[in-house]
């Protein structure tokens, strides 16, 4: 049951992540995502069967629930349509990360309300909400920090791209064709390769839980 809840929370989180990309891109002048039906909360429009379901379940099971992340289908972007080729690209890239980070305090608030209203909601409902909120905190922190890695085509790479000398940009961007594959190989060959993400996620999760305990 927990595995199903993990996938449900992850799906909601990656959908909002991609929706944020699509919405900001539309605001910045590129309506490609809108024309392809990506400015929607309908998960079918965003999900990737492997990245949104299979990988999260395998990772959650193999780590005993200690770590989970995944991804959705990338939002189609045509940078040449942006009003500002640099700042628009950066805003669109960081919009998904911002959406995930905003979901963390929302989840914390849900947990606090569930704790306080347990007599009204009942133990089963309150415990379910607290569990979902806890998963949302961990998953959204993981998505935010994972996507900030400077590995093309992850969101953080777009910021790094615009900071690089112009001569270095084409080679860096071309690595995007192999970036995710290289990351998967790294994960298989180097245990703990993603500790650079999971360690701060664990710290920030504990910090958020400590904040919640102050209000219950």
PDB file of C-alpha atoms in Angstrom:
ATOM      1  CA  UNK A   1       0.000   0.000   0.000  1.00  0.00           C
ATOM      2  CA  UNK A   2       2.853   2.358   0.830  1.00  0.00           C
ATOM      3  CA  UNK A   3       4.394   1.688  -2.586  1.00  0.00           C
ATOM      4  CA  UNK A   4       1.151   2.700  -4.290  1.00  0.00           C
ATOM      5  CA  UNK A   5       1.038   5.880  -2.209  1.00  0.00           C
ATOM      6  CA  UNK A   6       4.647   6.634  -3.137  1.00  0.00           C
ATOM      7  CA  UNK A   7       3.836   6.377  -6.848  1.00  0.00           C
ATOM      8  CA  UNK A   8       0.687   8.493  -6.408  1.00  0.00           C
ATOM      9  CA  UNK A   9       2.579  11.260  -4.586  1.00  0.00           C
ATOM     10  CA  UNK A  10       5.436  11.103  -7.085  1.00  0.00           C
ATOM     11  CA  UNK A  11       3.052  11.334 -10.035  1.00  0.00           C
ATOM     12  CA  UNK A  12       1.365  14.399  -8.538  1.00  0.00           C
ATOM     13  CA  UNK A  13       4.773  15.970  -7.877  1.00  0.00           C
ATOM     14  CA  UNK A  14       6.249  15.392 -11.343  1.00  0.00           C
ATOM     15  CA  UNK A  15       3.014  16.538 -13.001  1.00  0.00           C
ATOM     16  CA  UNK A  16       3.178  19.835 -11.108  1.00  0.00           C
ATOM     17  CA  UNK A  17       6.897  20.072 -11.931  1.00  0.00           C
ATOM     18  CA  UNK A  18       6.258  19.747 -15.670  1.00  0.00           C
ATOM     19  CA  UNK A  19       3.148  21.928 -15.528  1.00  0.00           C
ATOM     20  CA  UNK A  20       5.271  24.694 -13.994  1.00  0.00           C
ATOM     21  CA  UNK A  21       7.744  24.404 -16.887  1.00  0.00           C
ATOM     22  CA  UNK A  22       4.914  24.566 -19.428  1.00  0.00           C
ATOM     23  CA  UNK A  23       3.102  27.475 -17.777  1.00  0.00           C
ATOM     24  CA  UNK A  24       6.216  29.644 -17.407  1.00  0.00           C
ATOM     25  CA  UNK A  25       7.318  28.847 -20.974  1.00  0.00           C
ATOM     26  CA  UNK A  26       3.917  29.993 -22.200  1.00  0.00           C
ATOM     27  CA  UNK A  27       4.249  33.205 -20.176  1.00  0.00           C
ATOM     28  CA  UNK A  28       7.709  33.765 -21.643  1.00  0.00           C
ATOM     29  CA  UNK A  29       6.462  33.588 -25.233  1.00  0.00           C
ATOM     30  CA  UNK A  30       6.737  29.913 -26.221  1.00  0.00           C
ATOM     31  CA  UNK A  31       3.256  28.420 -26.631  1.00  0.00           C
ATOM     32  CA  UNK A  32       4.516  25.012 -27.832  1.00  0.00           C
ATOM     33  CA  UNK A  33       3.522  23.266 -24.602  1.00  0.00           C
ATOM     34  CA  UNK A  34       0.077  24.862 -24.683  1.00  0.00           C
ATOM     35  CA  UNK A  35      -0.511  23.723 -28.275  1.00  0.00           C
ATOM     36  CA  UNK A  36       0.530  20.186 -27.327  1.00  0.00           C
ATOM     37  CA  UNK A  37      -1.824  20.061 -24.359  1.00  0.00           C
ATOM     38  CA  UNK A  38       0.841  20.134 -21.652  1.00  0.00           C
ATOM     39  CA  UNK A  39      -0.648  22.978 -19.587  1.00  0.00           C
ATOM     40  CA  UNK A  40      -2.890  20.562 -17.741  1.00  0.00           C
ATOM     41  CA  UNK A  41      -3.109  18.630 -14.482  1.00  0.00           C
ATOM     42  CA  UNK A  42      -4.045  15.486 -16.418  1.00  0.00           C
ATOM     43  CA  UNK A  43      -1.208  13.070 -15.535  1.00  0.00           C
ATOM     44  CA  UNK A  44      -1.598  11.134 -18.789  1.00  0.00           C
ATOM     45  CA  UNK A  45      -0.248  14.159 -20.667  1.00  0.00           C
ATOM     46  CA  UNK A  46       2.952  14.208 -18.619  1.00  0.00           C
ATOM     47  CA  UNK A  47       3.859  10.722 -17.417  1.00  0.00           C
ATOM     48  CA  UNK A  48       6.683   8.498 -18.590  1.00  0.00           C
ATOM     49  CA  UNK A  49       5.941   4.802 -17.812  1.00  0.00           C
ATOM     50  CA  UNK A  50       9.541   4.058 -16.872  1.00  0.00           C
ATOM     51  CA  UNK A  51      10.503   7.273 -15.101  1.00  0.00           C
ATOM     52  CA  UNK A  52       7.181   7.918 -13.377  1.00  0.00           C
ATOM     53  CA  UNK A  53       6.263   4.382 -12.274  1.00  0.00           C
ATOM     54  CA  UNK A  54       8.879   1.651 -12.782  1.00  0.00           C
ATOM     55  CA  UNK A  55      12.036   3.433 -11.563  1.00  0.00           C
ATOM     56  CA  UNK A  56      10.362   4.927  -8.444  1.00  0.00           C
ATOM     57  CA  UNK A  57       8.940   1.553  -7.398  1.00  0.00           C
ATOM     58  CA  UNK A  58      12.246  -0.264  -7.963  1.00  0.00           C
ATOM     59  CA  UNK A  59      14.225   2.418  -6.116  1.00  0.00           C
ATOM     60  CA  UNK A  60      11.724   2.566  -3.255  1.00  0.00           C
ATOM     61  CA  UNK A  61      11.780  -1.231  -2.882  1.00  0.00           C
ATOM     62  CA  UNK A  62      15.548  -1.647  -3.225  1.00  0.00           C
ATOM     63  CA  UNK A  63      16.316   1.043  -0.629  1.00  0.00           C
ATOM     64  CA  UNK A  64      13.636  -0.055   1.799  1.00  0.00           C
ATOM     65  CA  UNK A  65      11.778   3.194   1.305  1.00  0.00           C
ATOM     66  CA  UNK A  66      14.862   5.290   1.979  1.00  0.00           C
ATOM     67  CA  UNK A  67      15.068   6.968  -1.423  1.00  0.00           C
ATOM     68  CA  UNK A  68      12.780   7.645  -4.329  1.00  0.00           C
ATOM     69  CA  UNK A  69      12.809   9.829  -7.409  1.00  0.00           C
ATOM     70  CA  UNK A  70      11.562   9.751 -10.962  1.00  0.00           C
ATOM     71  CA  UNK A  71      10.746  11.896 -13.952  1.00  0.00           C
ATOM     72  CA  UNK A  72       8.033  12.698 -16.482  1.00  0.00           C
ATOM     73  CA  UNK A  73       8.115  13.395 -20.214  1.00  0.00           C
ATOM     74  CA  UNK A  74      10.013  16.633 -20.824  1.00  0.00           C
ATOM     75  CA  UNK A  75       7.916  19.643 -21.768  1.00  0.00           C
ATOM     76  CA  UNK A  76       8.535  20.634 -25.420  1.00  0.00           C
ATOM     77  CA  UNK A  77      10.383  23.940 -25.472  1.00  0.00           C
ATOM     78  CA  UNK A  78      11.400  26.125 -28.430  1.00  0.00           C
ATOM     79  CA  UNK A  79      13.919  28.620 -26.942  1.00  0.00           C
ATOM     80  CA  UNK A  80      13.899  30.785 -30.082  1.00  0.00           C
ATOM     81  CA  UNK A  81      10.353  31.837 -29.190  1.00  0.00           C
ATOM     82  CA  UNK A  82      11.326  33.196 -25.782  1.00  0.00           C
ATOM     83  CA  UNK A  83      11.199  36.932 -25.223  1.00  0.00           C
ATOM     84  CA  UNK A  84      14.668  36.758 -23.666  1.00  0.00           C
ATOM     85  CA  UNK A  85      16.803  33.796 -24.811  1.00  0.00           C
ATOM     86  CA  UNK A  86      18.806  33.736 -21.577  1.00  0.00           C
ATOM     87  CA  UNK A  87      16.559  34.750 -18.693  1.00  0.00           C
ATOM     88  CA  UNK A  88      13.452  33.111 -20.111  1.00  0.00           C
ATOM     89  CA  UNK A  89      15.314  29.807 -20.440  1.00  0.00           C
ATOM     90  CA  UNK A  90      16.585  30.080 -16.857  1.00  0.00           C
ATOM     91  CA  UNK A  91      13.124  30.946 -15.517  1.00  0.00           C
ATOM     92  CA  UNK A  92      11.493  28.050 -17.353  1.00  0.00           C
ATOM     93  CA  UNK A  93      14.188  25.625 -16.209  1.00  0.00           C
ATOM     94  CA  UNK A  94      13.924  26.625 -12.545  1.00  0.00           C
ATOM     95  CA  UNK A  95      10.115  26.760 -12.541  1.00  0.00           C
ATOM     96  CA  UNK A  96       9.827  23.015 -11.964  1.00  0.00           C
ATOM     97  CA  UNK A  97      12.297  23.115  -9.074  1.00  0.00           C
ATOM     98  CA  UNK A  98      10.412  26.054  -7.565  1.00  0.00           C
ATOM     99  CA  UNK A  99       7.134  24.126  -7.814  1.00  0.00           C
ATOM    100  CA  UNK A 100       8.634  21.166  -5.946  1.00  0.00           C
ATOM    101  CA  UNK A 101      10.094  23.400  -3.240  1.00  0.00           C
ATOM    102  CA  UNK A 102       6.743  25.171  -2.776  1.00  0.00           C
ATOM    103  CA  UNK A 103       5.053  21.811  -2.253  1.00  0.00           C
ATOM    104  CA  UNK A 104       7.252  21.119   0.796  1.00  0.00           C
ATOM    105  CA  UNK A 105       5.674  23.746   3.112  1.00  0.00           C
ATOM    106  CA  UNK A 106       2.249  22.823   1.706  1.00  0.00           C
ATOM    107  CA  UNK A 107       2.848  19.195   2.701  1.00  0.00           C
ATOM    108  CA  UNK A 108       4.114  20.293   6.117  1.00  0.00           C
ATOM    109  CA  UNK A 109       0.910  22.297   6.632  1.00  0.00           C
ATOM    110  CA  UNK A 110      -1.180  19.253   5.666  1.00  0.00           C
ATOM    111  CA  UNK A 111       0.674  17.166   8.256  1.00  0.00           C
ATOM    112  CA  UNK A 112       0.152  19.783  10.977  1.00  0.00           C
ATOM    113  CA  UNK A 113      -3.565  20.120  10.214  1.00  0.00           C
ATOM    114  CA  UNK A 114      -3.984  16.328  10.123  1.00  0.00           C
ATOM    115  CA  UNK A 115      -2.316  15.967  13.523  1.00  0.00           C
ATOM    116  CA  UNK A 116      -4.419  18.723  15.071  1.00  0.00           C
ATOM    117  CA  UNK A 117      -7.703  17.485  13.577  1.00  0.00           C
ATOM    118  CA  UNK A 118      -7.143  13.798  14.310  1.00  0.00           C
ATOM    119  CA  UNK A 119     -10.134  13.636  16.728  1.00  0.00           C
ATOM    120  CA  UNK A 120     -12.370  15.018  13.966  1.00  0.00           C
ATOM    121  CA  UNK A 121     -10.856  13.140  11.017  1.00  0.00           C
ATOM    122  CA  UNK A 122     -10.324   9.828  12.741  1.00  0.00           C
ATOM    123  CA  UNK A 123      -7.044   7.993  13.255  1.00  0.00           C
ATOM    124  CA  UNK A 124      -7.043   6.215   9.878  1.00  0.00           C
ATOM    125  CA  UNK A 125      -7.616   9.362   7.805  1.00  0.00           C
ATOM    126  CA  UNK A 126      -5.218  11.476   9.868  1.00  0.00           C
ATOM    127  CA  UNK A 127      -2.479   8.839   9.687  1.00  0.00           C
ATOM    128  CA  UNK A 128      -2.986   8.512   5.922  1.00  0.00           C
ATOM    129  CA  UNK A 129      -2.655  12.262   5.433  1.00  0.00           C
ATOM    130  CA  UNK A 130       0.445  12.418   7.623  1.00  0.00           C
ATOM    131  CA  UNK A 131       2.053   9.556   5.688  1.00  0.00           C
ATOM    132  CA  UNK A 132       1.229  11.184   2.338  1.00  0.00           C
ATOM    133  CA  UNK A 133       2.564  14.533   3.573  1.00  0.00           C
ATOM    134  CA  UNK A 134       5.788  12.925   4.782  1.00  0.00           C
ATOM    135  CA  UNK A 135       6.293  11.241   1.430  1.00  0.00           C
ATOM    136  CA  UNK A 136       5.525  14.506  -0.382  1.00  0.00           C
ATOM    137  CA  UNK A 137       8.182  16.323   1.644  1.00  0.00           C
ATOM    138  CA  UNK A 138      10.863  13.733   0.876  1.00  0.00           C
ATOM    139  CA  UNK A 139       9.904  13.242  -2.773  1.00  0.00           C
ATOM    140  CA  UNK A 140       9.678  16.943  -3.618  1.00  0.00           C
ATOM    141  CA  UNK A 141      12.986  17.750  -1.942  1.00  0.00           C
ATOM    142  CA  UNK A 142      14.552  14.881  -3.895  1.00  0.00           C
ATOM    143  CA  UNK A 143      13.052  16.057  -7.188  1.00  0.00           C
ATOM    144  CA  UNK A 144      14.171  19.642  -6.569  1.00  0.00           C
ATOM    145  CA  UNK A 145      17.778  18.808  -5.677  1.00  0.00           C
ATOM    146  CA  UNK A 146      18.107  16.052  -8.286  1.00  0.00           C
ATOM    147  CA  UNK A 147      16.950  18.393 -11.044  1.00  0.00           C
ATOM    148  CA  UNK A 148      19.469  21.019  -9.941  1.00  0.00           C
ATOM    149  CA  UNK A 149      22.364  18.698 -10.829  1.00  0.00           C
ATOM    150  CA  UNK A 150      24.374  20.281 -13.678  1.00  0.00           C
ATOM    151  CA  UNK A 151      23.937  17.223 -15.906  1.00  0.00           C
ATOM    152  CA  UNK A 152      22.226  17.889 -19.257  1.00  0.00           C
ATOM    153  CA  UNK A 153      19.312  17.769 -19.796  1.00  0.00           C
ATOM    154  CA  UNK A 154      18.405  18.308 -16.109  1.00  0.00           C
ATOM    155  CA  UNK A 155      17.121  21.742 -15.114  1.00  0.00           C
ATOM    156  CA  UNK A 156      20.336  22.834 -13.416  1.00  0.00           C
ATOM    157  CA  UNK A 157      22.258  22.335 -16.647  1.00  0.00           C
ATOM    158  CA  UNK A 158      20.364  25.197 -18.298  1.00  0.00           C
ATOM    159  CA  UNK A 159      21.696  27.632 -15.704  1.00  0.00           C
ATOM    160  CA  UNK A 160      25.234  26.277 -16.073  1.00  0.00           C
ATOM    161  CA  UNK A 161      24.940  26.462 -19.880  1.00  0.00           C
ATOM    162  CA  UNK A 162      24.385  30.223 -19.784  1.00  0.00           C
ATOM    163  CA  UNK A 163      27.314  30.675 -17.389  1.00  0.00           C
ATOM    164  CA  UNK A 164      29.776  28.836 -19.630  1.00  0.00           C
ATOM    165  CA  UNK A 165      31.969  30.539 -22.240  1.00  0.00           C
ATOM    166  CA  UNK A 166      30.202  30.507 -25.603  1.00  0.00           C
ATOM    167  CA  UNK A 167      32.765  28.137 -27.128  1.00  0.00           C
ATOM    168  CA  UNK A 168      32.093  25.511 -24.457  1.00  0.00           C
ATOM    169  CA  UNK A 169      28.299  25.596 -24.737  1.00  0.00           C
ATOM    170  CA  UNK A 170      27.763  23.367 -27.825  1.00  0.00           C
ATOM    171  CA  UNK A 171      29.801  20.486 -26.368  1.00  0.00           C
ATOM    172  CA  UNK A 172      28.045  20.809 -23.017  1.00  0.00           C
ATOM    173  CA  UNK A 173      24.604  20.823 -24.620  1.00  0.00           C
ATOM    174  CA  UNK A 174      25.433  17.873 -26.906  1.00  0.00           C
ATOM    175  CA  UNK A 175      26.176  15.826 -23.780  1.00  0.00           C
ATOM    176  CA  UNK A 176      22.440  16.049 -23.075  1.00  0.00           C
ATOM    177  CA  UNK A 177      21.842  13.195 -25.523  1.00  0.00           C
ATOM    178  CA  UNK A 178      23.761  10.893 -23.198  1.00  0.00           C
ATOM    179  CA  UNK A 179      23.337  12.639 -19.843  1.00  0.00           C
ATOM    180  CA  UNK A 180      20.578  10.477 -18.377  1.00  0.00           C
ATOM    181  CA  UNK A 181      22.151   7.281 -19.742  1.00  0.00           C
ATOM    182  CA  UNK A 182      25.495   8.271 -18.215  1.00  0.00           C
ATOM    183  CA  UNK A 183      23.750   8.976 -14.922  1.00  0.00           C
ATOM    184  CA  UNK A 184      22.040   5.570 -14.932  1.00  0.00           C
ATOM    185  CA  UNK A 185      25.370   3.828 -15.644  1.00  0.00           C
ATOM    186  CA  UNK A 186      26.991   5.811 -12.838  1.00  0.00           C
ATOM    187  CA  UNK A 187      24.267   4.727 -10.422  1.00  0.00           C
ATOM    188  CA  UNK A 188      24.797   1.083 -11.358  1.00  0.00           C
ATOM    189  CA  UNK A 189      28.596   1.177 -11.111  1.00  0.00           C
ATOM    190  CA  UNK A 190      29.098   3.555  -8.182  1.00  0.00           C
ATOM    191  CA  UNK A 191      27.034   2.823  -5.063  1.00  0.00           C
ATOM    192  CA  UNK A 192      26.110   6.020  -3.284  1.00  0.00           C
ATOM    193  CA  UNK A 193      26.686   8.163  -6.372  1.00  0.00           C
ATOM    194  CA  UNK A 194      23.549  10.136  -5.587  1.00  0.00           C
ATOM    195  CA  UNK A 195      24.500  10.794  -1.972  1.00  0.00           C
ATOM    196  CA  UNK A 196      25.180  14.328  -3.172  1.00  0.00           C
ATOM    197  CA  UNK A 197      21.387  14.555  -3.463  1.00  0.00           C
ATOM    198  CA  UNK A 198      20.141  12.148  -0.806  1.00  0.00           C
ATOM    199  CA  UNK A 199      22.333  13.489   2.029  1.00  0.00           C
ATOM    200  CA  UNK A 200      20.988  17.069   1.873  1.00  0.00           C
ATOM    201  CA  UNK A 201      17.488  15.675   1.252  1.00  0.00           C
ATOM    202  CA  UNK A 202      17.733  13.687   4.493  1.00  0.00           C
ATOM    203  CA  UNK A 203      18.937  16.776   6.365  1.00  0.00           C
ATOM    204  CA  UNK A 204      16.193  19.026   4.966  1.00  0.00           C
ATOM    205  CA  UNK A 205      13.554  16.343   5.572  1.00  0.00           C
ATOM    206  CA  UNK A 206      14.607  16.063   9.221  1.00  0.00           C
ATOM    207  CA  UNK A 207      14.571  19.857   9.482  1.00  0.00           C
ATOM    208  CA  UNK A 208      11.031  19.995   8.080  1.00  0.00           C
ATOM    209  CA  UNK A 209       9.875  17.259  10.460  1.00  0.00           C
ATOM    210  CA  UNK A 210      11.374  19.212  13.366  1.00  0.00           C
ATOM    211  CA  UNK A 211       9.384  22.268  12.250  1.00  0.00           C
ATOM    212  CA  UNK A 212       6.199  20.191  12.088  1.00  0.00           C
ATOM    213  CA  UNK A 213       6.779  18.894  15.624  1.00  0.00           C
ATOM    214  CA  UNK A 214       6.886  22.474  16.900  1.00  0.00           C
ATOM    215  CA  UNK A 215       3.254  22.935  15.814  1.00  0.00           C
ATOM    216  CA  UNK A 216       1.620  19.690  16.895  1.00  0.00           C
TER     217      UNK A 216
END
